[in-house]
Amino acid sequence: MNILTRKELSIVSHVITRAQSEIQQQAGIDVVLVPRYSNKRVEDDVRQLFESMCECWNVQLSWVSDKSRANDRPIMRKLLWMAGKKRFPQISYCVLANLTGATDHAGVIKGIRSGYDWLRVQDDKFLKYYGPVRSYLMELEEEQVLSAH
């Protein structure tokens, strides 16, 4: 997968900070520059991640993306979004929504938050789907444990 490294993200952040300062000094205008990652490869990588996770549940991404709430599809979508945003922080919530048949980014944000909550309380139903994809979320689990202390 083509993930931007922490070093690359750090370089982008440094360049943006420097550019903001230069604009302020030369033009007298305070600006906030925000990077927009429109790399099609990243979207393809997230789709590949989602498809791999779906294989762990013996389902297809298209099945999970069905708007139905039956058969615990919402739990699977939450796990996909959590892993997608964790591994690809630059990906937009809208792209995560589009890859999973969701209608808008607000649902993705809410889903990720509730997924963290279910993981934190160790909900049995949530853990049933978390278990097979745990390796995709190990960094996430370690952070949750650290933040709880």
PDB file of C-alpha atoms in Angstrom:
ATOM      1  CA  MET A   1       0.000   0.000   0.000  1.00  0.00           C
ATOM      2  CA  ASN A   2       1.148   3.533  -0.718  1.00  0.00           C
ATOM      3  CA  ILE A   3       0.878   5.245   2.642  1.00  0.00           C
ATOM      4  CA  LEU A   4       2.512   8.575   3.337  1.00  0.00           C
ATOM      5  CA  THR A   5       5.107   8.082   6.026  1.00  0.00           C
ATOM      6  CA  ARG A   6       5.255  10.157   9.193  1.00  0.00           C
ATOM      7  CA  LYS A   7       8.358  11.796   7.751  1.00  0.00           C
ATOM      8  CA  GLU A   8       6.520  12.755   4.560  1.00  0.00           C
ATOM      9  CA  LEU A   9       3.579  14.105   6.547  1.00  0.00           C
ATOM     10  CA  SER A  10       6.014  16.040   8.725  1.00  0.00           C
ATOM     11  CA  ILE A  11       7.662  17.573   5.651  1.00  0.00           C
ATOM     12  CA  VAL A  12       4.278  18.621   4.236  1.00  0.00           C
ATOM     13  CA  SER A  13       3.333  20.179   7.579  1.00  0.00           C
ATOM     14  CA  HIS A  14       6.655  22.049   7.776  1.00  0.00           C
ATOM     15  CA  VAL A  15       6.336  23.426   4.231  1.00  0.00           C
ATOM     16  CA  ILE A  16       2.761  24.561   4.891  1.00  0.00           C
ATOM     17  CA  THR A  17       3.782  26.323   8.114  1.00  0.00           C
ATOM     18  CA  ARG A  18       6.639  28.061   6.325  1.00  0.00           C
ATOM     19  CA  ALA A  19       4.362  29.109   3.432  1.00  0.00           C
ATOM     20  CA  GLN A  20       1.746  30.516   5.825  1.00  0.00           C
ATOM     21  CA  SER A  21       4.434  32.551   7.563  1.00  0.00           C
ATOM     22  CA  GLU A  22       5.846  33.828   4.274  1.00  0.00           C
ATOM     23  CA  ILE A  23       2.395  34.891   3.032  1.00  0.00           C
ATOM     24  CA  GLN A  24       1.767  36.690   6.310  1.00  0.00           C
ATOM     25  CA  GLN A  25       5.137  38.499   6.158  1.00  0.00           C
ATOM     26  CA  GLN A  26       4.976  39.479   2.501  1.00  0.00           C
ATOM     27  CA  ALA A  27       1.266  40.188   2.063  1.00  0.00           C
ATOM     28  CA  GLY A  28       0.197  40.941   5.618  1.00  0.00           C
ATOM     29  CA  ILE A  29      -2.560  38.363   5.355  1.00  0.00           C
ATOM     30  CA  ASP A  30      -3.117  35.602   7.889  1.00  0.00           C
ATOM     31  CA  VAL A  31      -3.990  32.406   6.035  1.00  0.00           C
ATOM     32  CA  VAL A  32      -4.542  28.814   6.996  1.00  0.00           C
ATOM     33  CA  LEU A  33      -3.337  26.432   4.324  1.00  0.00           C
ATOM     34  CA  VAL A  34      -4.749  22.928   4.441  1.00  0.00           C
ATOM     35  CA  PRO A  35      -3.292  20.105   2.357  1.00  0.00           C
ATOM     36  CA  ARG A  36      -5.732  18.356   0.097  1.00  0.00           C
ATOM     37  CA  TYR A  37      -4.681  14.903  -0.902  1.00  0.00           C
ATOM     38  CA  SER A  38      -6.328  13.904  -4.133  1.00  0.00           C
ATOM     39  CA  ASN A  39      -4.195  10.926  -4.860  1.00  0.00           C
ATOM     40  CA  LYS A  40      -6.214   8.276  -6.663  1.00  0.00           C
ATOM     41  CA  ARG A  41      -3.682   5.679  -5.501  1.00  0.00           C
ATOM     42  CA  VAL A  42      -4.606   6.359  -1.883  1.00  0.00           C
ATOM     43  CA  GLU A  43      -8.282   5.747  -2.663  1.00  0.00           C
ATOM     44  CA  ASP A  44      -7.334   2.527  -4.442  1.00  0.00           C
ATOM     45  CA  ASP A  45      -5.219   1.502  -1.439  1.00  0.00           C
ATOM     46  CA  VAL A  46      -8.121   2.120   0.945  1.00  0.00           C
ATOM     47  CA  ARG A  47     -10.414   0.058  -1.298  1.00  0.00           C
ATOM     48  CA  GLN A  48      -7.829  -2.750  -1.236  1.00  0.00           C
ATOM     49  CA  LEU A  49      -7.661  -2.512   2.582  1.00  0.00           C
ATOM     50  CA  PHE A  50     -11.468  -2.686   2.802  1.00  0.00           C
ATOM     51  CA  GLU A  51     -11.622  -5.682   0.457  1.00  0.00           C
ATOM     52  CA  SER A  52      -8.970  -7.505   2.500  1.00  0.00           C
ATOM     53  CA  MET A  53     -10.882  -6.859   5.707  1.00  0.00           C
ATOM     54  CA  CYS A  54     -14.118  -8.086   4.103  1.00  0.00           C
ATOM     55  CA  GLU A  55     -12.381 -11.327   3.147  1.00  0.00           C
ATOM     56  CA  CYS A  56     -11.769 -11.902   6.863  1.00  0.00           C
ATOM     57  CA  TRP A  57     -15.553 -11.861   7.366  1.00  0.00           C
ATOM     58  CA  ASN A  58     -16.168 -13.977   4.228  1.00  0.00           C
ATOM     59  CA  VAL A  59     -18.197 -11.194   2.591  1.00  0.00           C
ATOM     60  CA  GLN A  60     -17.725  -8.855  -0.344  1.00  0.00           C
ATOM     61  CA  LEU A  61     -17.248  -5.100   0.008  1.00  0.00           C
ATOM     62  CA  SER A  62     -20.355  -4.635  -2.146  1.00  0.00           C
ATOM     63  CA  TRP A  63     -22.355  -6.680   0.402  1.00  0.00           C
ATOM     64  CA  VAL A  64     -21.092  -4.559   3.322  1.00  0.00           C
ATOM     65  CA  SER A  65     -21.782  -1.412   1.263  1.00  0.00           C
ATOM     66  CA  ASP A  66     -25.457  -2.307   0.858  1.00  0.00           C
ATOM     67  CA  LYS A  67     -27.471   0.270   2.791  1.00  0.00           C
ATOM     68  CA  SER A  68     -29.194  -2.482   4.752  1.00  0.00           C
ATOM     69  CA  ARG A  69     -28.658  -2.545   8.492  1.00  0.00           C
ATOM     70  CA  ALA A  70     -29.243  -6.319   8.529  1.00  0.00           C
ATOM     71  CA  ASN A  71     -26.586  -8.892   9.348  1.00  0.00           C
ATOM     72  CA  ASP A  72     -24.465  -6.410  11.308  1.00  0.00           C
ATOM     73  CA  ARG A  73     -23.372  -4.469   8.215  1.00  0.00           C
ATOM     74  CA  PRO A  74     -23.164  -1.205  10.222  1.00  0.00           C
ATOM     75  CA  ILE A  75     -20.614  -2.750  12.591  1.00  0.00           C
ATOM     76  CA  MET A  76     -18.477  -3.868   9.668  1.00  0.00           C
ATOM     77  CA  ARG A  77     -18.678  -0.424   8.058  1.00  0.00           C
ATOM     78  CA  LYS A  78     -17.536   1.199  11.320  1.00  0.00           C
ATOM     79  CA  LEU A  79     -14.531  -1.095  11.454  1.00  0.00           C
ATOM     80  CA  LEU A  80     -13.704  -0.349   7.816  1.00  0.00           C
ATOM     81  CA  TRP A  81     -13.889   3.403   8.435  1.00  0.00           C
ATOM     82  CA  MET A  82     -11.807   3.146  11.611  1.00  0.00           C
ATOM     83  CA  ALA A  83      -9.075   1.216   9.817  1.00  0.00           C
ATOM     84  CA  GLY A  84      -9.262   3.428   6.731  1.00  0.00           C
ATOM     85  CA  LYS A  85      -8.870   6.671   8.655  1.00  0.00           C
ATOM     86  CA  LYS A  86      -6.206   5.211  10.939  1.00  0.00           C
ATOM     87  CA  ARG A  87      -4.026   3.880   8.138  1.00  0.00           C
ATOM     88  CA  PHE A  88      -4.719   6.727   5.711  1.00  0.00           C
ATOM     89  CA  PRO A  89      -5.268   9.861   7.824  1.00  0.00           C
ATOM     90  CA  GLN A  90      -5.199  12.035   4.698  1.00  0.00           C
ATOM     91  CA  ILE A  91      -8.244  10.305   3.174  1.00  0.00           C
ATOM     92  CA  SER A  92     -11.438  12.346   3.303  1.00  0.00           C
ATOM     93  CA  TYR A  93     -14.525  11.165   5.131  1.00  0.00           C
ATOM     94  CA  CYS A  94     -16.457  11.583   1.885  1.00  0.00           C
ATOM     95  CA  VAL A  95     -14.213   9.059   0.131  1.00  0.00           C
ATOM     96  CA  LEU A  96     -14.668   6.612   3.024  1.00  0.00           C
ATOM     97  CA  ALA A  97     -18.424   7.123   2.695  1.00  0.00           C
ATOM     98  CA  ASN A  98     -18.390   6.581  -1.068  1.00  0.00           C
ATOM     99  CA  LEU A  99     -16.347   3.386  -0.790  1.00  0.00           C
ATOM    100  CA  THR A 100     -18.913   1.866   1.580  1.00  0.00           C
ATOM    101  CA  GLY A 101     -22.207   3.089   0.150  1.00  0.00           C
ATOM    102  CA  ALA A 102     -22.772   5.666   2.890  1.00  0.00           C
ATOM    103  CA  THR A 103     -24.598   8.830   1.929  1.00  0.00           C
ATOM    104  CA  ASP A 104     -22.480  11.481   3.637  1.00  0.00           C
ATOM    105  CA  HIS A 105     -19.367  12.155   5.626  1.00  0.00           C
ATOM    106  CA  ALA A 106     -21.260  12.956   8.848  1.00  0.00           C
ATOM    107  CA  GLY A 107     -22.372   9.338   9.113  1.00  0.00           C
ATOM    108  CA  VAL A 108     -18.769   8.201   8.753  1.00  0.00           C
ATOM    109  CA  ILE A 109     -17.584  10.548  11.496  1.00  0.00           C
ATOM    110  CA  LYS A 110     -20.375   9.389  13.808  1.00  0.00           C
ATOM    111  CA  GLY A 111     -19.651   5.755  12.928  1.00  0.00           C
ATOM    112  CA  ILE A 112     -15.956   6.075  13.725  1.00  0.00           C
ATOM    113  CA  ARG A 113     -16.738   7.698  17.078  1.00  0.00           C
ATOM    114  CA  SER A 114     -19.221   5.000  18.022  1.00  0.00           C
ATOM    115  CA  GLY A 115     -16.765   2.322  16.877  1.00  0.00           C
ATOM    116  CA  TYR A 116     -14.170   3.689  19.304  1.00  0.00           C
ATOM    117  CA  ASP A 117     -16.824   3.617  22.036  1.00  0.00           C
ATOM    118  CA  TRP A 118     -17.764  -0.010  21.305  1.00  0.00           C
ATOM    119  CA  LEU A 119     -14.091  -1.004  21.287  1.00  0.00           C
ATOM    120  CA  ARG A 120     -13.452   0.817  24.561  1.00  0.00           C
ATOM    121  CA  VAL A 121     -16.328  -0.941  26.357  1.00  0.00           C
ATOM    122  CA  GLN A 122     -15.440  -4.286  24.729  1.00  0.00           C
ATOM    123  CA  ASP A 123     -18.969  -4.913  23.422  1.00  0.00           C
ATOM    124  CA  ASP A 124     -19.364  -8.621  22.585  1.00  0.00           C
ATOM    125  CA  LYS A 125     -21.265  -8.071  19.329  1.00  0.00           C
ATOM    126  CA  PHE A 126     -18.686  -5.523  18.138  1.00  0.00           C
ATOM    127  CA  LEU A 127     -15.783  -7.788  19.162  1.00  0.00           C
ATOM    128  CA  LYS A 128     -17.262 -10.631  17.073  1.00  0.00           C
ATOM    129  CA  TYR A 129     -16.380  -8.608  13.956  1.00  0.00           C
ATOM    130  CA  TYR A 130     -13.340  -6.911  15.406  1.00  0.00           C
ATOM    131  CA  GLY A 131     -11.583 -10.223  16.117  1.00  0.00           C
ATOM    132  CA  PRO A 132     -11.090 -11.348  12.500  1.00  0.00           C
ATOM    133  CA  VAL A 133      -9.737  -7.913  11.450  1.00  0.00           C
ATOM    134  CA  ARG A 134      -7.821  -7.145  14.621  1.00  0.00           C
ATOM    135  CA  SER A 135      -4.464  -7.191  12.831  1.00  0.00           C
ATOM    136  CA  TYR A 136      -5.637  -4.284  10.654  1.00  0.00           C
ATOM    137  CA  LEU A 137      -6.406  -2.262  13.776  1.00  0.00           C
ATOM    138  CA  MET A 138      -3.621  -3.251  16.177  1.00  0.00           C
ATOM    139  CA  GLU A 139      -2.146   0.260  16.270  1.00  0.00           C
ATOM    140  CA  LEU A 140      -5.618   1.540  17.004  1.00  0.00           C
ATOM    141  CA  GLU A 141      -6.063  -0.876  19.901  1.00  0.00           C
ATOM    142  CA  GLU A 142      -2.690   0.052  21.396  1.00  0.00           C
ATOM    143  CA  GLU A 143      -3.612   3.749  21.291  1.00  0.00           C
ATOM    144  CA  GLN A 144      -6.986   3.058  22.951  1.00  0.00           C
ATOM    145  CA  VAL A 145      -5.302   1.170  25.780  1.00  0.00           C
ATOM    146  CA  LEU A 146      -2.717   3.938  26.269  1.00  0.00           C
ATOM    147  CA  SER A 147      -5.353   6.702  26.257  1.00  0.00           C
ATOM    148  CA  ALA A 148      -7.422   4.831  28.849  1.00  0.00           C
ATOM    149  CA  HIS A 149      -4.603   5.038  31.418  1.00  0.00           C
TER     150      HIS A 149
END
